[in-house]
Amino acid sequence: MNDRNYVLWLPSWYPNKKEPFNGDFIQRHARAVSLYESVTVISFPQFGSKVNTSHEIEEKISGKLKEIIVNLPFRPFHISVLDRIRYNLQYYLTARTYLEKYFEKFGLPALVHVHVPVKAGNLALWIKKKYNIPFIVSEQASTYMEAAPDNYFQRSFFYKLQLKEIFRKAACVTNVSGTIGLVLKKLFLIRDLHVIHNTVDTGMFCFAPQANKAFTYLHVSSLSEQKNIFGILRAFYALSTIRKDWKLVLVGPYSAQIKEFIQRKNLDQLIELTGEVSYQEVAKKMKASNAFVLFSRHENFPCVVVEALCCGLPVVSSDVAGVKEAINESNGILTAYDNEDMFLAGLLKMRETHHLYNSEQISAAAIARYNFQAIGAQFHNVYTKTKTSSGIDGY
C-alpha cells in the first residue's frame, strides 16, 4: 500500500452507461490532468429516488487515469418522502463503504478533487474529517445565474447550508468561467479561486478546410429550454424571409414540437435535424460547417463554443456568463440572450461578413488555449500549490 501517490476525483456528474454524456467535460478535464498526475476518478451516479438500480462497478484504466463507476443498489417504495430519505442514506452508505475499502487496498490520496459540490462535496468533507486530506472544488454548473430554473437563490436552506460548508472547508476553488467564479467568490467569501476553462480534445476538434456548397450554420446541444431552441428557430425563420442562401444543422435530441415548427414554417429545405450523434460525429459536423450558433438563456463556459473555435468556426452567441471570455470581434458576435431581433441581426451579419474571419487563425488561437496540455498544466499548478500549503510531500 502506497499512500499519497494519486489524486482522488469525486465528481457529482460523470459519464456512465445510462448517461454517456453526463459531465463528459469533467472526464476531459480528467484526461488533461492525467498528463501530469495520477488520477483516480470514483463516481457514484445519481439516478434519483424514483429509479430502480442494482449494485454494479465499472473500472477502466488508461495511462495515469483510472475511472471507477459505482452504481448504488436502490429499489423505491414509491413513497416520495420516504424514498428520498432512503436514497440519500443509501448513497452515502455505498460511497463511504466503497471509499474505505479502496483506501485500505490502494492507500490514501494526496488530495481530493470534487467536481460539482453536491453530493460529492459531502464525501470530501467526510474524508477531510476522518483522514485529514485536503480537497479542492471545481464548480461547472450555471445554477448561480438567476435565469436558470431552480437556481441557487431558489434552493432550500439546507441545500445552501451544504454548499456554504463545502466551499468554506475547501483548500481552494476553481470555476470554468471568471463570470460565475466572481459570483461564487462573493456568495461564499472564497479567498482562493482559480479560473480554469473547459478543455477540448484538439486531436478531434481542429481546423480542416471545408468544401460544403451551402453556407452552413451549426447548433449542437440538448435542444432544451436552457438552449432557447425555439428562439433559435424563430430567428432563423425570420432570416428565411430575408435570404435563403444558407442551411442550419441542429444536432441533438429533438422533440415532436421542434419538428412540427420546422414543417409549419416550411423550413424543411433549410433546417436539418440529425438527432443525437456521437462526440466524434459532432467534430465532423463542425468541420463541415461555416459558423456555430448558440442562443442559451444561461451557461457557465459552454464546451461547444470552444470546440467550434478549435475547428475554426466563428460563433454567434448570446452573451451569457463565460461566453464572452471565449468570444471577441476576431472570432464571433455576441448578442443579448433574450433579444431575438439582435440574434437575427447577428446571424445576418455573420452570413454577410463571414469571409472576413480567418478560420485557421481562430482555430490556432483556440487550440493553444484549450488543449489538454495547457488546461492540465493549470490544474497541476493548483495541486502543487495546495499540497505545499497543506504540508503534503511530493509523490
CSV table of C-alpha atoms in Angstrom, one decimal:
chain,number,residue,atom,x,y,z
A,1,MET,CA,0.0,0.0,0.0
A,2,ASN,CA,1.5,3.3,-1.1
A,3,ASP,CA,-0.2,6.4,0.4
A,4,ARG,CA,-0.4,9.8,-1.3
A,5,ASN,CA,0.5,8.7,-4.8
A,6,TYR,CA,-2.6,9.8,-6.6
A,7,VAL,CA,-5.3,12.5,-6.7
A,8,LEU,CA,-8.8,11.3,-6.0
A,9,TRP,CA,-11.6,12.8,-8.1
A,10,LEU,CA,-15.1,12.8,-6.7
A,11,PRO,CA,-17.5,14.1,-9.4
A,12,SER,CA,-21.2,14.6,-8.9
A,13,TRP,CA,-21.6,14.3,-12.7
A,14,TYR,CA,-19.6,11.9,-14.8
A,15,PRO,CA,-20.3,9.7,-17.9
A,16,ASN,CA,-21.8,6.3,-17.3
A,17,LYS,CA,-23.7,3.6,-19.2
A,18,LYS,CA,-27.1,5.2,-18.6
A,19,GLU,CA,-25.9,8.8,-19.2
A,20,PRO,CA,-22.9,8.7,-21.5
A,21,PHE,CA,-22.7,12.5,-21.9
A,22,ASN,CA,-23.4,13.5,-18.3
A,23,GLY,CA,-20.4,15.5,-17.2
A,24,ASP,CA,-18.3,14.5,-20.2
A,25,PHE,CA,-16.5,17.8,-19.9
A,26,ILE,CA,-15.3,16.7,-16.4
A,27,GLN,CA,-14.0,13.5,-18.0
A,28,ARG,CA,-12.0,15.6,-20.5
A,29,HIS,CA,-10.5,17.5,-17.6
A,30,ALA,CA,-9.5,14.2,-16.0
A,31,ARG,CA,-7.8,13.2,-19.2
A,32,ALA,CA,-6.0,16.5,-19.3
A,33,VAL,CA,-4.8,16.3,-15.7
A,34,SER,CA,-3.6,12.7,-16.1
A,35,LEU,CA,-0.9,14.0,-18.4
A,36,TYR,CA,0.7,15.4,-15.2
A,37,GLU,CA,-0.8,13.5,-12.3
A,38,SER,CA,-2.0,10.0,-11.4
A,39,VAL,CA,-5.8,10.5,-11.2
A,40,THR,CA,-8.4,8.1,-9.8
A,41,VAL,CA,-12.0,9.0,-10.6
A,42,ILE,CA,-14.6,7.4,-8.4
A,43,SER,CA,-18.1,8.3,-9.4
A,44,PHE,CA,-21.3,7.4,-7.7
A,45,PRO,CA,-24.0,8.2,-10.3
A,46,GLN,CA,-27.2,9.9,-9.0
A,47,PHE,CA,-30.2,8.4,-10.8
A,48,GLY,CA,-32.6,9.6,-8.1
A,49,SER,CA,-35.1,8.1,-5.7
A,50,LYS,CA,-37.6,7.0,-8.4
A,51,VAL,CA,-35.2,4.7,-10.3
A,52,ASN,CA,-34.6,1.1,-9.6
A,53,THR,CA,-30.9,0.3,-9.7
A,54,SER,CA,-28.6,-2.6,-8.9
A,55,HIS,CA,-25.1,-2.6,-7.5
A,56,GLU,CA,-22.6,-2.6,-10.3
A,57,ILE,CA,-18.9,-1.5,-10.6
A,58,GLU,CA,-17.2,-0.5,-13.8
A,59,GLU,CA,-13.5,0.1,-14.0
A,60,LYS,CA,-11.3,1.4,-16.8
A,61,ILE,CA,-7.6,2.4,-16.8
A,62,SER,CA,-5.9,4.4,-19.5
A,63,GLY,CA,-2.3,5.6,-18.7
A,64,LYS,CA,-2.3,7.5,-15.4
A,65,LEU,CA,-6.1,7.8,-15.4
A,66,LYS,CA,-8.2,5.2,-13.5
A,67,GLU,CA,-12.0,5.6,-13.8
A,68,ILE,CA,-14.4,3.7,-11.5
A,69,ILE,CA,-18.2,3.9,-11.7
A,70,VAL,CA,-20.0,2.5,-8.7
A,71,ASN,CA,-23.8,2.2,-9.1
A,72,LEU,CA,-25.6,2.0,-5.7
A,73,PRO,CA,-28.3,-0.6,-5.1
A,74,PHE,CA,-31.8,1.0,-4.7
A,75,ARG,CA,-35.4,-0.1,-5.0
A,76,PRO,CA,-38.0,2.6,-4.5
A,77,PHE,CA,-41.1,2.0,-2.3
A,78,HIS,CA,-42.9,4.8,-4.4
A,79,ILE,CA,-43.5,6.8,-1.3
A,80,SER,CA,-41.9,10.1,-2.2
A,81,VAL,CA,-40.5,11.5,1.1
A,82,LEU,CA,-39.5,8.1,2.4
A,83,ASP,CA,-37.8,7.2,-0.9
A,84,ARG,CA,-35.8,10.4,-0.9
A,85,ILE,CA,-34.6,9.8,2.7
A,86,ARG,CA,-33.7,6.2,1.9
A,87,TYR,CA,-31.9,7.1,-1.4
A,88,ASN,CA,-29.7,9.7,0.3
A,89,LEU,CA,-28.8,7.3,3.1
A,90,GLN,CA,-28.0,4.5,0.6
A,91,TYR,CA,-25.9,6.9,-1.5
A,92,TYR,CA,-23.7,7.9,1.4
A,93,LEU,CA,-23.5,4.4,2.8
A,94,THR,CA,-22.5,2.9,-0.5
A,95,ALA,CA,-20.0,5.7,-1.2
A,96,ARG,CA,-18.3,5.6,2.2
A,97,THR,CA,-18.1,1.8,2.3
A,98,TYR,CA,-16.5,1.7,-1.1
A,99,LEU,CA,-14.1,4.5,-0.4
A,100,GLU,CA,-12.9,3.0,2.9
A,101,LYS,CA,-12.2,-0.4,1.2
A,102,TYR,CA,-10.4,1.4,-1.7
A,103,PHE,CA,-8.2,3.3,0.7
A,104,GLU,CA,-7.4,0.1,2.6
A,105,LYS,CA,-6.3,-1.5,-0.6
A,106,PHE,CA,-4.6,1.3,-2.6
A,107,GLY,CA,-3.7,3.8,0.1
A,108,LEU,CA,-4.8,7.3,0.8
A,109,PRO,CA,-4.8,10.0,-1.9
A,110,ALA,CA,-2.7,13.1,-1.7
A,111,LEU,CA,-5.6,15.3,-2.5
A,112,VAL,CA,-9.3,15.1,-3.2
A,113,HIS,CA,-10.8,17.0,-6.1
A,114,VAL,CA,-14.6,17.5,-6.1
A,115,HIS,CA,-16.4,18.4,-9.3
A,116,VAL,CA,-19.9,19.9,-8.7
A,117,PRO,CA,-20.2,20.2,-4.9
A,118,VAL,CA,-23.5,18.4,-4.2
A,119,LYS,CA,-23.4,15.5,-3.3
A,120,ALA,CA,-19.7,14.7,-3.9
A,121,GLY,CA,-18.6,17.6,-1.7
A,122,ASN,CA,-20.2,15.9,1.3
A,123,LEU,CA,-17.9,12.9,0.8
A,124,ALA,CA,-14.9,15.2,0.6
A,125,LEU,CA,-15.9,16.8,4.0
A,126,TRP,CA,-16.1,13.3,5.5
A,127,ILE,CA,-12.7,12.3,4.1
A,128,LYS,CA,-11.1,15.6,5.4
A,129,LYS,CA,-12.6,15.0,8.8
A,130,LYS,CA,-11.6,11.3,9.0
A,131,TYR,CA,-8.3,11.2,7.2
A,132,ASN,CA,-7.2,14.9,7.3
A,133,ILE,CA,-6.9,15.1,3.5
A,134,PRO,CA,-7.5,18.5,1.9
A,135,PHE,CA,-9.8,18.9,-1.0
A,136,ILE,CA,-10.4,21.4,-3.8
A,137,VAL,CA,-13.7,22.1,-5.5
A,138,SER,CA,-14.4,22.7,-9.2
A,139,GLU,CA,-17.9,24.1,-9.9
A,140,GLN,CA,-19.2,23.7,-13.5
A,141,ALA,CA,-22.9,24.4,-13.0
A,142,SER,CA,-24.7,27.5,-14.3
A,143,THR,CA,-27.2,27.5,-11.5
A,144,TYR,CA,-25.8,30.7,-10.0
A,145,MET,CA,-27.4,32.6,-12.8
A,146,GLU,CA,-30.9,33.8,-12.0
A,147,ALA,CA,-32.1,32.9,-15.5
A,148,ALA,CA,-31.6,29.2,-14.6
A,149,PRO,CA,-34.7,27.4,-13.4
A,150,ASP,CA,-34.3,26.1,-9.8
A,151,ASN,CA,-31.2,28.3,-9.4
A,152,TYR,CA,-29.2,28.6,-6.3
A,153,PHE,CA,-31.2,31.5,-5.0
A,154,GLN,CA,-34.4,29.4,-5.1
A,155,ARG,CA,-33.0,26.4,-3.4
A,156,SER,CA,-33.7,25.2,0.1
A,157,PHE,CA,-32.0,26.5,3.2
A,158,PHE,CA,-30.4,23.0,3.7
A,159,TYR,CA,-29.0,22.9,0.2
A,160,LYS,CA,-27.4,26.4,0.6
A,161,LEU,CA,-26.0,25.3,4.0
A,162,GLN,CA,-24.4,22.3,2.4
A,163,LEU,CA,-22.8,24.4,-0.3
A,164,LYS,CA,-21.5,27.0,2.2
A,165,GLU,CA,-19.9,24.3,4.3
A,166,ILE,CA,-18.2,22.6,1.3
A,167,PHE,CA,-16.8,25.9,-0.1
A,168,ARG,CA,-15.7,27.0,3.4
A,169,LYS,CA,-13.7,23.9,4.0
A,170,ALA,CA,-12.2,23.6,0.5
A,171,ALA,CA,-8.5,24.4,0.2
A,172,CYS,CA,-9.3,26.3,-3.0
A,173,VAL,CA,-12.0,26.6,-5.6
A,174,THR,CA,-11.9,26.5,-9.4
A,175,ASN,CA,-14.5,27.5,-11.9
A,176,VAL,CA,-14.6,27.2,-15.7
A,177,SER,CA,-15.6,30.9,-16.1
A,178,GLY,CA,-14.4,34.1,-14.4
A,179,THR,CA,-18.0,35.4,-14.6
A,180,ILE,CA,-19.5,32.7,-12.4
A,181,GLY,CA,-16.3,32.4,-10.4
A,182,LEU,CA,-16.8,36.0,-9.3
A,183,VAL,CA,-20.4,35.2,-8.2
A,184,LEU,CA,-19.1,32.3,-6.2
A,185,LYS,CA,-16.4,34.4,-4.6
A,186,LYS,CA,-19.0,36.9,-3.4
A,187,LEU,CA,-21.6,34.4,-2.3
A,188,PHE,CA,-19.2,32.2,-0.3
A,189,LEU,CA,-16.4,34.6,0.5
A,190,ILE,CA,-13.9,32.4,-1.3
A,191,ARG,CA,-10.4,33.7,-0.9
A,192,ASP,CA,-8.5,31.4,-3.3
A,193,LEU,CA,-10.3,31.0,-6.6
A,194,HIS,CA,-8.8,30.0,-9.9
A,195,VAL,CA,-10.4,30.2,-13.4
A,196,ILE,CA,-9.6,27.1,-15.4
A,197,HIS,CA,-11.6,26.8,-18.6
A,198,ASN,CA,-13.1,23.7,-20.2
A,199,THR,CA,-10.7,21.7,-22.3
A,200,VAL,CA,-11.0,20.3,-25.8
A,201,ASP,CA,-9.8,17.2,-27.5
A,202,THR,CA,-7.9,19.1,-30.1
A,203,GLY,CA,-6.9,15.9,-31.9
A,204,MET,CA,-10.5,15.6,-32.9
A,205,PHE,CA,-11.7,19.2,-32.9
A,206,CYS,CA,-9.3,21.0,-35.2
A,207,PHE,CA,-9.3,23.0,-38.4
A,208,ALA,CA,-10.0,21.2,-41.7
A,209,PRO,CA,-10.7,23.1,-45.0
A,210,GLN,CA,-14.4,22.5,-45.7
A,211,ALA,CA,-15.9,22.2,-49.2
A,212,ASN,CA,-19.7,22.4,-48.5
A,213,LYS,CA,-21.6,24.3,-51.1
A,214,ALA,CA,-24.4,25.8,-48.9
A,215,PHE,CA,-23.4,28.2,-46.2
A,216,THR,CA,-24.0,26.2,-43.0
A,217,TYR,CA,-24.8,27.3,-39.5
A,218,LEU,CA,-24.4,24.6,-36.9
A,219,HIS,CA,-26.1,24.3,-33.4
A,220,VAL,CA,-25.2,21.4,-31.1
A,221,SER,CA,-27.0,21.0,-27.7
A,222,SER,CA,-29.7,19.1,-25.8
A,223,LEU,CA,-32.2,21.4,-27.7
A,224,SER,CA,-33.8,22.2,-24.3
A,225,GLU,CA,-35.4,25.2,-22.7
A,226,GLN,CA,-31.9,26.3,-21.4
A,227,LYS,CA,-30.7,26.4,-25.0
A,228,ASN,CA,-33.7,28.5,-26.1
A,229,ILE,CA,-34.2,26.3,-29.2
A,230,PHE,CA,-37.5,27.9,-30.2
A,231,GLY,CA,-35.8,31.3,-30.0
A,232,ILE,CA,-33.2,30.0,-32.4
A,233,LEU,CA,-35.9,28.6,-34.7
A,234,ARG,CA,-37.9,31.9,-34.8
A,235,ALA,CA,-34.8,33.8,-35.6
A,236,PHE,CA,-33.9,31.5,-38.5
A,237,TYR,CA,-37.5,31.7,-39.7
A,238,ALA,CA,-37.1,35.5,-39.8
A,239,LEU,CA,-33.7,35.1,-41.6
A,240,SER,CA,-35.5,32.9,-44.2
A,241,THR,CA,-37.7,35.9,-45.1
A,242,ILE,CA,-34.6,38.0,-45.9
A,243,ARG,CA,-32.4,35.4,-47.6
A,244,LYS,CA,-32.4,31.7,-48.2
A,245,ASP,CA,-28.8,31.0,-49.2
A,246,TRP,CA,-28.0,29.1,-46.0
A,247,LYS,CA,-28.6,25.9,-44.1
A,248,LEU,CA,-29.0,25.2,-40.4
A,249,VAL,CA,-27.9,21.9,-38.9
A,250,LEU,CA,-29.4,21.1,-35.5
A,251,VAL,CA,-27.6,18.3,-33.6
A,252,GLY,CA,-29.3,16.9,-30.6
A,253,PRO,CA,-32.4,15.0,-29.4
A,254,TYR,CA,-35.3,16.9,-31.0
A,255,SER,CA,-38.9,16.9,-29.9
A,256,ALA,CA,-42.0,16.5,-31.9
A,257,GLN,CA,-42.7,20.2,-31.3
A,258,ILE,CA,-39.4,21.2,-32.9
A,259,LYS,CA,-40.1,19.1,-36.0
A,260,GLU,CA,-43.7,20.4,-36.2
A,261,PHE,CA,-42.4,24.1,-36.0
A,262,ILE,CA,-40.0,23.4,-38.9
A,263,GLN,CA,-42.7,21.9,-41.0
A,264,ARG,CA,-45.3,24.5,-40.2
A,265,LYS,CA,-42.9,27.3,-41.2
A,266,ASN,CA,-41.8,25.5,-44.4
A,267,LEU,CA,-38.2,25.3,-43.3
A,268,ASP,CA,-37.7,21.6,-44.2
A,269,GLN,CA,-35.3,22.6,-47.0
A,270,LEU,CA,-33.3,24.9,-44.8
A,271,ILE,CA,-33.1,23.2,-41.5
A,272,GLU,CA,-31.7,19.6,-40.9
A,273,LEU,CA,-32.4,17.6,-37.8
A,274,THR,CA,-29.7,15.0,-37.1
A,275,GLY,CA,-30.8,13.7,-33.7
A,276,GLU,CA,-28.2,12.9,-31.1
A,277,VAL,CA,-24.8,11.8,-32.5
A,278,SER,CA,-21.5,10.7,-31.1
A,279,TYR,CA,-18.8,13.0,-30.0
A,280,GLN,CA,-16.7,12.1,-33.0
A,281,GLU,CA,-19.6,12.9,-35.3
A,282,VAL,CA,-20.0,16.3,-33.7
A,283,ALA,CA,-16.4,17.1,-34.7
A,284,LYS,CA,-17.2,16.0,-38.3
A,285,LYS,CA,-20.3,18.3,-38.4
A,286,MET,CA,-18.2,21.2,-37.1
A,287,LYS,CA,-15.6,20.7,-39.8
A,288,ALA,CA,-18.3,20.7,-42.4
A,289,SER,CA,-19.9,23.9,-41.2
A,290,ASN,CA,-19.2,27.7,-41.6
A,291,ALA,CA,-20.4,29.1,-38.4
A,292,PHE,CA,-21.7,28.0,-35.0
A,293,VAL,CA,-24.7,29.4,-33.2
A,294,LEU,CA,-25.8,29.4,-29.6
A,295,PHE,CA,-28.7,31.4,-28.0
A,296,SER,CA,-28.8,30.0,-24.5
A,297,ARG,CA,-30.6,31.6,-21.6
A,298,HIS,CA,-27.9,30.5,-19.2
A,299,GLU,CA,-24.5,28.8,-19.4
A,300,ASN,CA,-21.2,28.7,-17.5
A,301,PHE,CA,-18.5,28.2,-20.1
A,302,PRO,CA,-20.0,26.0,-22.9
A,303,CYS,CA,-17.8,23.4,-24.3
A,304,VAL,CA,-19.4,23.5,-27.8
A,305,VAL,CA,-18.3,27.1,-28.2
A,306,VAL,CA,-14.6,26.4,-27.7
A,307,GLU,CA,-14.9,23.1,-29.7
A,308,ALA,CA,-16.3,25.2,-32.6
A,309,LEU,CA,-13.5,27.7,-32.3
A,310,CYS,CA,-10.9,24.9,-32.3
A,311,CYS,CA,-12.5,23.8,-35.6
A,312,GLY,CA,-12.1,27.4,-36.9
A,313,LEU,CA,-15.8,28.3,-36.8
A,314,PRO,CA,-16.7,31.9,-35.9
A,315,VAL,CA,-19.6,31.9,-33.4
A,316,VAL,CA,-22.8,33.9,-33.0
A,317,SER,CA,-23.9,33.5,-29.3
A,318,SER,CA,-25.9,35.1,-26.6
A,319,ASP,CA,-23.7,36.9,-24.1
A,320,VAL,CA,-24.3,34.8,-21.0
A,321,ALA,CA,-21.8,34.0,-18.2
A,322,GLY,CA,-18.4,32.9,-19.5
A,323,VAL,CA,-19.2,33.0,-23.3
A,324,LYS,CA,-17.6,36.5,-23.6
A,325,GLU,CA,-14.4,35.0,-22.2
A,326,ALA,CA,-14.0,33.0,-25.4
A,327,ILE,CA,-15.7,35.2,-28.0
A,328,ASN,CA,-14.4,38.5,-29.3
A,329,GLU,CA,-14.5,40.5,-32.5
A,330,SER,CA,-11.9,38.3,-34.2
A,331,ASN,CA,-13.9,35.1,-33.7
A,332,GLY,CA,-17.6,35.9,-33.4
A,333,ILE,CA,-20.6,38.0,-32.5
A,334,LEU,CA,-22.3,38.4,-29.1
A,335,THR,CA,-26.0,39.2,-28.6
A,336,ALA,CA,-28.3,39.7,-25.7
A,337,TYR,CA,-29.7,36.3,-24.5
A,338,ASP,CA,-33.3,37.5,-24.6
A,339,ASN,CA,-33.4,39.6,-27.8
A,340,GLU,CA,-34.4,37.6,-30.9
A,341,ASP,CA,-34.1,40.6,-33.1
A,342,MET,CA,-30.5,41.2,-32.0
A,343,PHE,CA,-29.7,37.5,-32.5
A,344,LEU,CA,-31.2,37.7,-36.0
A,345,ALA,CA,-29.0,40.7,-36.8
A,346,GLY,CA,-26.0,38.6,-35.6
A,347,LEU,CA,-27.0,35.7,-37.9
A,348,LEU,CA,-27.4,38.1,-40.9
A,349,LYS,CA,-24.1,39.9,-40.1
A,350,MET,CA,-22.3,36.5,-39.9
A,351,ARG,CA,-23.7,35.5,-43.3
A,352,GLU,CA,-22.6,38.8,-44.9
A,353,THR,CA,-19.2,39.2,-43.3
A,354,HIS,CA,-18.1,35.5,-42.8
A,355,HIS,CA,-15.3,36.0,-45.4
A,356,LEU,CA,-13.6,38.4,-43.1
A,357,TYR,CA,-12.9,35.8,-40.5
A,358,ASN,CA,-9.7,33.9,-40.6
A,359,SER,CA,-10.7,30.3,-39.7
A,360,GLU,CA,-7.1,29.0,-39.5
A,361,GLN,CA,-6.2,31.8,-37.0
A,362,ILE,CA,-9.3,31.2,-35.0
A,363,SER,CA,-8.5,27.5,-34.8
A,364,ALA,CA,-4.8,28.0,-33.9
A,365,ALA,CA,-5.6,30.5,-31.1
A,366,ALA,CA,-8.3,28.3,-29.6
A,367,ILE,CA,-6.2,25.1,-29.7
A,368,ALA,CA,-3.3,26.9,-28.0
A,369,ARG,CA,-5.6,28.0,-25.2
A,370,TYR,CA,-7.9,25.0,-24.6
A,371,ASN,CA,-5.8,21.9,-25.4
A,372,PHE,CA,-5.3,19.1,-22.8
A,373,GLN,CA,-1.7,20.1,-22.1
A,374,ALA,CA,-2.5,23.7,-21.4
A,375,ILE,CA,-5.5,23.1,-19.2
A,376,GLY,CA,-3.9,20.1,-17.4
A,377,ALA,CA,-0.9,22.2,-16.5
A,378,GLN,CA,-3.2,24.8,-14.8
A,379,PHE,CA,-4.7,22.1,-12.6
A,380,HIS,CA,-1.3,20.6,-11.9
A,381,ASN,CA,-0.1,24.1,-10.7
A,382,VAL,CA,-3.1,24.3,-8.4
A,383,TYR,CA,-2.4,20.9,-7.0
A,384,THR,CA,1.2,21.8,-6.3
A,385,LYS,CA,0.3,25.0,-4.5
A,386,THR,CA,-2.4,23.2,-2.5
A,387,LYS,CA,0.0,20.3,-1.5
A,388,THR,CA,2.6,22.8,-0.5
A,389,SER,CA,0.3,25.0,1.6
A,390,SER,CA,-1.1,21.8,3.3
A,391,GLY,CA,2.3,20.4,4.1
A,392,ILE,CA,2.0,17.4,1.8
A,393,ASP,CA,5.2,15.9,0.5
A,394,GLY,CA,5.6,15.1,-3.2
A,395,TYR,CA,4.5,11.8,-4.7
